[in-house]
Tab-separated table of C-alpha atoms in Angstrom:
chain	number	residue	atom	x	y	z
A	1467	PRO	CA	-11.415	16.932	-28.709
A	1468	VAL	CA	-13.758	15.279	-31.162
A	1469	GLY	CA	-17.520	15.236	-30.579
A	1470	ILE	CA	-19.384	11.947	-30.702
A	1471	GLY	CA	-22.998	11.640	-31.832
A	1472	GLU	CA	-25.633	14.206	-32.597
A	1473	SER	CA	-25.964	15.989	-29.220
A	1474	ALA	CA	-24.402	19.397	-28.800
A	1475	THR	CA	-21.724	19.605	-26.122
A	1476	GLY	CA	-23.384	20.173	-22.772
A	1477	ASP	CA	-26.825	19.328	-24.177
A	1478	GLN	CA	-27.218	16.044	-22.257
A	1479	ASP	CA	-25.551	14.461	-19.241
A	1480	SER	CA	-23.628	11.319	-20.170
A	1481	TYR	CA	-22.205	8.575	-17.937
A	1482	ASN	CA	-20.129	5.407	-17.844
A	1483	PRO	CA	-18.305	5.597	-21.189
A	1484	VAL	CA	-16.439	2.454	-22.242
A	1485	VAL	CA	-14.156	2.372	-25.281
A	1486	ALA	CA	-12.629	-0.563	-27.178
A	1487	ALA	CA	-10.522	-0.654	-30.336
A	1488	THR	CA	-9.074	-3.051	-32.881
A	1489	PRO	CA	-5.616	-2.765	-34.488
A	1490	ASP	CA	-7.124	-1.787	-37.859
A	1491	GLY	CA	-8.329	1.578	-36.483
A	1492	HIS	CA	-11.908	0.797	-35.525
A	1493	VAL	CA	-12.861	2.398	-32.212
A	1494	TYR	CA	-16.155	1.697	-30.464
A	1495	ILE	CA	-17.827	3.528	-27.591
A	1496	VAL	CA	-20.863	2.680	-25.509
A	1497	TYR	CA	-22.181	4.996	-22.815
A	1498	GLN	CA	-25.307	6.113	-21.010
A	1499	SER	CA	-27.025	9.459	-21.492
A	1500	ASP	CA	-30.084	11.012	-19.901
A	1501	ALA	CA	-33.115	10.756	-22.182
A	1502	GLU	CA	-34.360	14.119	-23.425
A	1503	ASP	CA	-37.768	13.486	-21.853
A	1504	LEU	CA	-36.047	12.415	-18.603
A	1505	SER	CA	-37.732	8.990	-18.768
A	1506	GLY	CA	-34.491	7.203	-17.970
A	1507	ARG	CA	-30.921	6.668	-18.987
A	1508	GLN	CA	-30.328	5.651	-22.587
A	1509	VAL	CA	-27.631	3.172	-23.624
A	1510	ARG	CA	-25.925	4.614	-26.715
A	1511	PHE	CA	-23.352	3.260	-29.179
A	1512	ASN	CA	-21.111	4.885	-31.778
A	1513	TRP	CA	-18.033	3.942	-33.788
A	1514	SER	CA	-15.120	5.290	-35.776
A	1515	SER	CA	-13.128	3.618	-38.546
A	1516	ASP	CA	-10.164	6.030	-38.467
A	1517	PHE	CA	-8.722	5.703	-34.959
A	1518	GLY	CA	-11.316	8.114	-33.509
A	1519	GLN	CA	-10.662	11.072	-35.813
A	1520	THR	CA	-14.286	11.041	-37.004
A	1521	TRP	CA	-17.418	9.318	-35.685
A	1522	GLN	CA	-20.802	8.381	-37.080
A	1523	PRO	CA	-23.079	11.446	-37.199
A	1524	ALA	CA	-25.744	9.803	-35.003
A	1525	ASP	CA	-25.495	7.454	-32.058
A	1526	GLN	CA	-27.392	4.190	-32.157
A	1527	LEU	CA	-29.832	3.883	-29.262
A	1528	LEU	CA	-29.673	0.375	-27.770
A	1529	GLY	CA	-32.346	0.879	-25.110
A	1530	THR	CA	-33.366	2.811	-22.005
A	1531	VAL	CA	-32.871	2.031	-18.327
A	1532	GLY	CA	-35.474	3.596	-16.028
A	1533	TYR	CA	-34.253	5.914	-13.261
A	1534	ASP	CA	-35.809	3.624	-10.640
A	1535	VAL	CA	-33.339	0.955	-11.776
A	1536	VAL	CA	-30.378	3.363	-11.962
A	1537	ASN	CA	-31.022	4.550	-8.418
A	1538	PHE	CA	-31.568	0.990	-7.146
A	1539	TRP	CA	-28.036	0.018	-8.165
A	1540	SER	CA	-26.290	2.976	-6.570
A	1541	GLN	CA	-26.739	5.672	-3.974
A	1542	SER	CA	-25.400	8.026	-6.633
A	1543	ALA	CA	-27.007	7.687	-10.059
A	1544	THR	CA	-23.667	8.616	-11.658
A	1545	GLN	CA	-22.073	5.473	-10.174
A	1546	ALA	CA	-24.682	2.921	-11.297
A	1547	PRO	CA	-23.116	0.071	-13.307
A	1548	GLY	CA	-22.829	0.915	-16.968
A	1549	PRO	CA	-22.511	-1.120	-20.144
A	1550	LYS	CA	-19.405	-3.122	-21.067
A	1551	ILE	CA	-17.919	-3.739	-24.509
A	1552	ALA	CA	-15.640	-6.314	-26.135
A	1553	VAL	CA	-14.370	-6.388	-29.724
A	1554	ALA	CA	-12.486	-8.775	-31.990
A	1555	PRO	CA	-10.934	-8.422	-35.436
A	1556	GLY	CA	-13.261	-8.715	-38.396
A	1557	GLY	CA	-15.853	-6.263	-37.089
A	1558	LYS	CA	-17.088	-8.299	-34.131
A	1559	VAL	CA	-18.568	-6.139	-31.376
A	1560	TRP	CA	-20.385	-7.219	-28.203
A	1561	ILE	CA	-22.044	-4.915	-25.673
A	1562	ALA	CA	-23.367	-6.235	-22.368
A	1563	TRP	CA	-25.846	-4.052	-20.524
A	1564	ALA	CA	-28.721	-4.370	-18.107
A	1565	ASP	CA	-32.148	-2.821	-17.963
A	1566	GLY	CA	-32.392	-3.773	-14.272
A	1567	TYR	CA	-34.449	-6.869	-14.877
A	1568	GLU	CA	-32.553	-8.627	-17.643
A	1569	ILE	CA	-29.001	-8.849	-18.914
A	1570	LEU	CA	-28.906	-7.887	-22.571
A	1571	LEU	CA	-26.269	-8.538	-25.192
A	1572	THR	CA	-26.038	-6.376	-28.296
A	1573	ARG	CA	-23.854	-7.928	-30.965
A	1574	SER	CA	-22.589	-7.019	-34.416
A	1575	SER	CA	-20.518	-8.953	-36.917
A	1576	ASP	CA	-20.057	-6.022	-39.308
A	1577	GLY	CA	-18.373	-3.379	-37.174
A	1578	GLY	CA	-21.563	-1.879	-35.775
A	1579	LEU	CA	-23.482	-1.331	-39.010
A	1580	THR	CA	-26.175	-3.750	-37.873
A	1581	LEU	CA	-26.934	-4.596	-34.259
A	1582	VAL	CA	-28.952	-7.397	-32.667
A	1583	THR	CA	-30.023	-7.159	-29.009
A	1584	GLU	CA	-31.300	-10.148	-27.023
A	1585	ALA	CA	-31.808	-11.021	-23.364
A	1586	VAL	CA	-29.333	-13.666	-22.200
A	1587	ASP	CA	-29.517	-13.907	-18.411
A	1588	GLN	CA	-31.712	-17.035	-18.369
A	1589	SER	CA	-33.102	-16.167	-14.937
A	1590	ALA	CA	-36.565	-16.229	-13.520
A	1591	THR	CA	-35.796	-13.584	-10.896
A	1592	ASP	CA	-36.699	-9.934	-10.900
A	1593	PHE	CA	-33.353	-8.144	-10.758
A	1594	SER	CA	-30.139	-8.637	-12.700
A	1595	GLY	CA	-27.336	-6.163	-13.249
A	1596	ALA	CA	-23.660	-5.263	-13.394
A	1597	PRO	CA	-22.780	-7.342	-16.468
A	1598	ASN	CA	-19.242	-7.925	-17.641
A	1599	LEU	CA	-17.843	-9.820	-20.607
A	1600	CYS	CA	-14.735	-10.937	-22.401
A	1601	ALA	CA	-14.259	-12.349	-25.889
A	1602	GLN	CA	-11.681	-14.409	-27.732
A	1603	GLY	CA	-12.568	-15.177	-31.325
A	1604	ASP	CA	-16.188	-16.355	-31.256
A	1605	GLN	CA	-16.094	-17.402	-27.602
A	1606	LEU	CA	-17.782	-15.060	-25.141
A	1607	ILE	CA	-17.959	-15.269	-21.377
A	1608	LEU	CA	-20.664	-13.123	-19.820
A	1609	SER	CA	-21.050	-12.615	-16.076
A	1610	TRP	CA	-23.596	-10.681	-13.991
A	1611	GLU	CA	-25.084	-10.416	-10.546
A	1612	ALA	CA	-28.670	-11.308	-9.792
A	1613	TRP	CA	-31.027	-12.014	-6.971
A	1614	ASP	CA	-31.010	-15.779	-6.446
A	1615	GLY	CA	-34.721	-15.975	-5.648
A	1616	SER	CA	-34.192	-17.026	-2.053
A	1617	PRO	CA	-36.359	-15.673	0.775
A	1618	ASP	CA	-33.284	-14.248	2.545
A	1619	ASP	CA	-32.760	-11.787	-0.335
A	1620	SER	CA	-29.377	-13.226	-1.387
A	1621	TRP	CA	-27.526	-12.208	-4.515
A	1622	THR	CA	-25.058	-14.286	-6.483
A	1623	ILE	CA	-22.741	-14.095	-9.481
A	1624	TRP	CA	-23.774	-15.943	-12.643
A	1625	ALA	CA	-21.861	-16.684	-15.838
A	1626	ALA	CA	-22.715	-18.113	-19.237
A	1627	VAL	CA	-20.489	-19.101	-22.147
A	1628	SER	CA	-21.162	-18.756	-25.862
A	1629	ASP	CA	-19.092	-20.529	-28.519
A	1630	ASP	CA	-20.892	-18.920	-31.464
A	1631	GLY	CA	-20.306	-15.207	-30.961
A	1632	GLY	CA	-23.240	-14.652	-28.624
A	1633	VAL	CA	-25.957	-16.160	-30.795
A	1634	SER	CA	-26.626	-18.811	-28.128
A	1635	PHE	CA	-25.362	-19.496	-24.609
A	1636	GLU	CA	-24.781	-22.586	-22.514
A	1637	PRO	CA	-26.933	-22.757	-19.347
A	1638	ARG	CA	-25.826	-20.236	-16.762
A	1639	VAL	CA	-23.602	-21.329	-13.877
A	1640	ASP	CA	-23.716	-20.019	-10.312
A	1641	LEU	CA	-20.135	-18.945	-9.544
A	1642	ARG	CA	-20.856	-18.783	-5.815
A	1643	PRO	CA	-22.849	-21.962	-5.052
A	1644	GLY	CA	-23.734	-22.417	-1.418
A	1645	GLN	CA	-22.848	-18.832	-0.503
């Protein structure tokens, strides 16, 4: 096995790893790990350019999800929804994740050297989570679940499309209208 990141084996609990690769040997991983100060679960990213033989010496921290949010999404904190990743040739990387209130997209056009994170869920409600995404070229489709703001506490599935690699998104669409 090959270690990833700066933490010693067994030093921190880690959850929900997701891996994606491109044919040229770039491998990307995003996962969650308990913060050292136990303030929440961190969303971490790392990459390899040699089919996973070696990794960057330090993970990139994308953000932290509070434990109140982790426990809200699951009876077992180890089963709370984790981040998702999509990649495309030319160093394009997209990571969808949620902090419990917003859906966030971290994107890179240079193989993970530089990362930009922005909120994309376009909602005025309090809770959003369980994002998923797919990519083809510069087109991204991002979906997530969120409270619909109704008094009966209903949840729905939303989606938004980007034609410019995640820089901007069309208005979100309710995939379950009238439900």
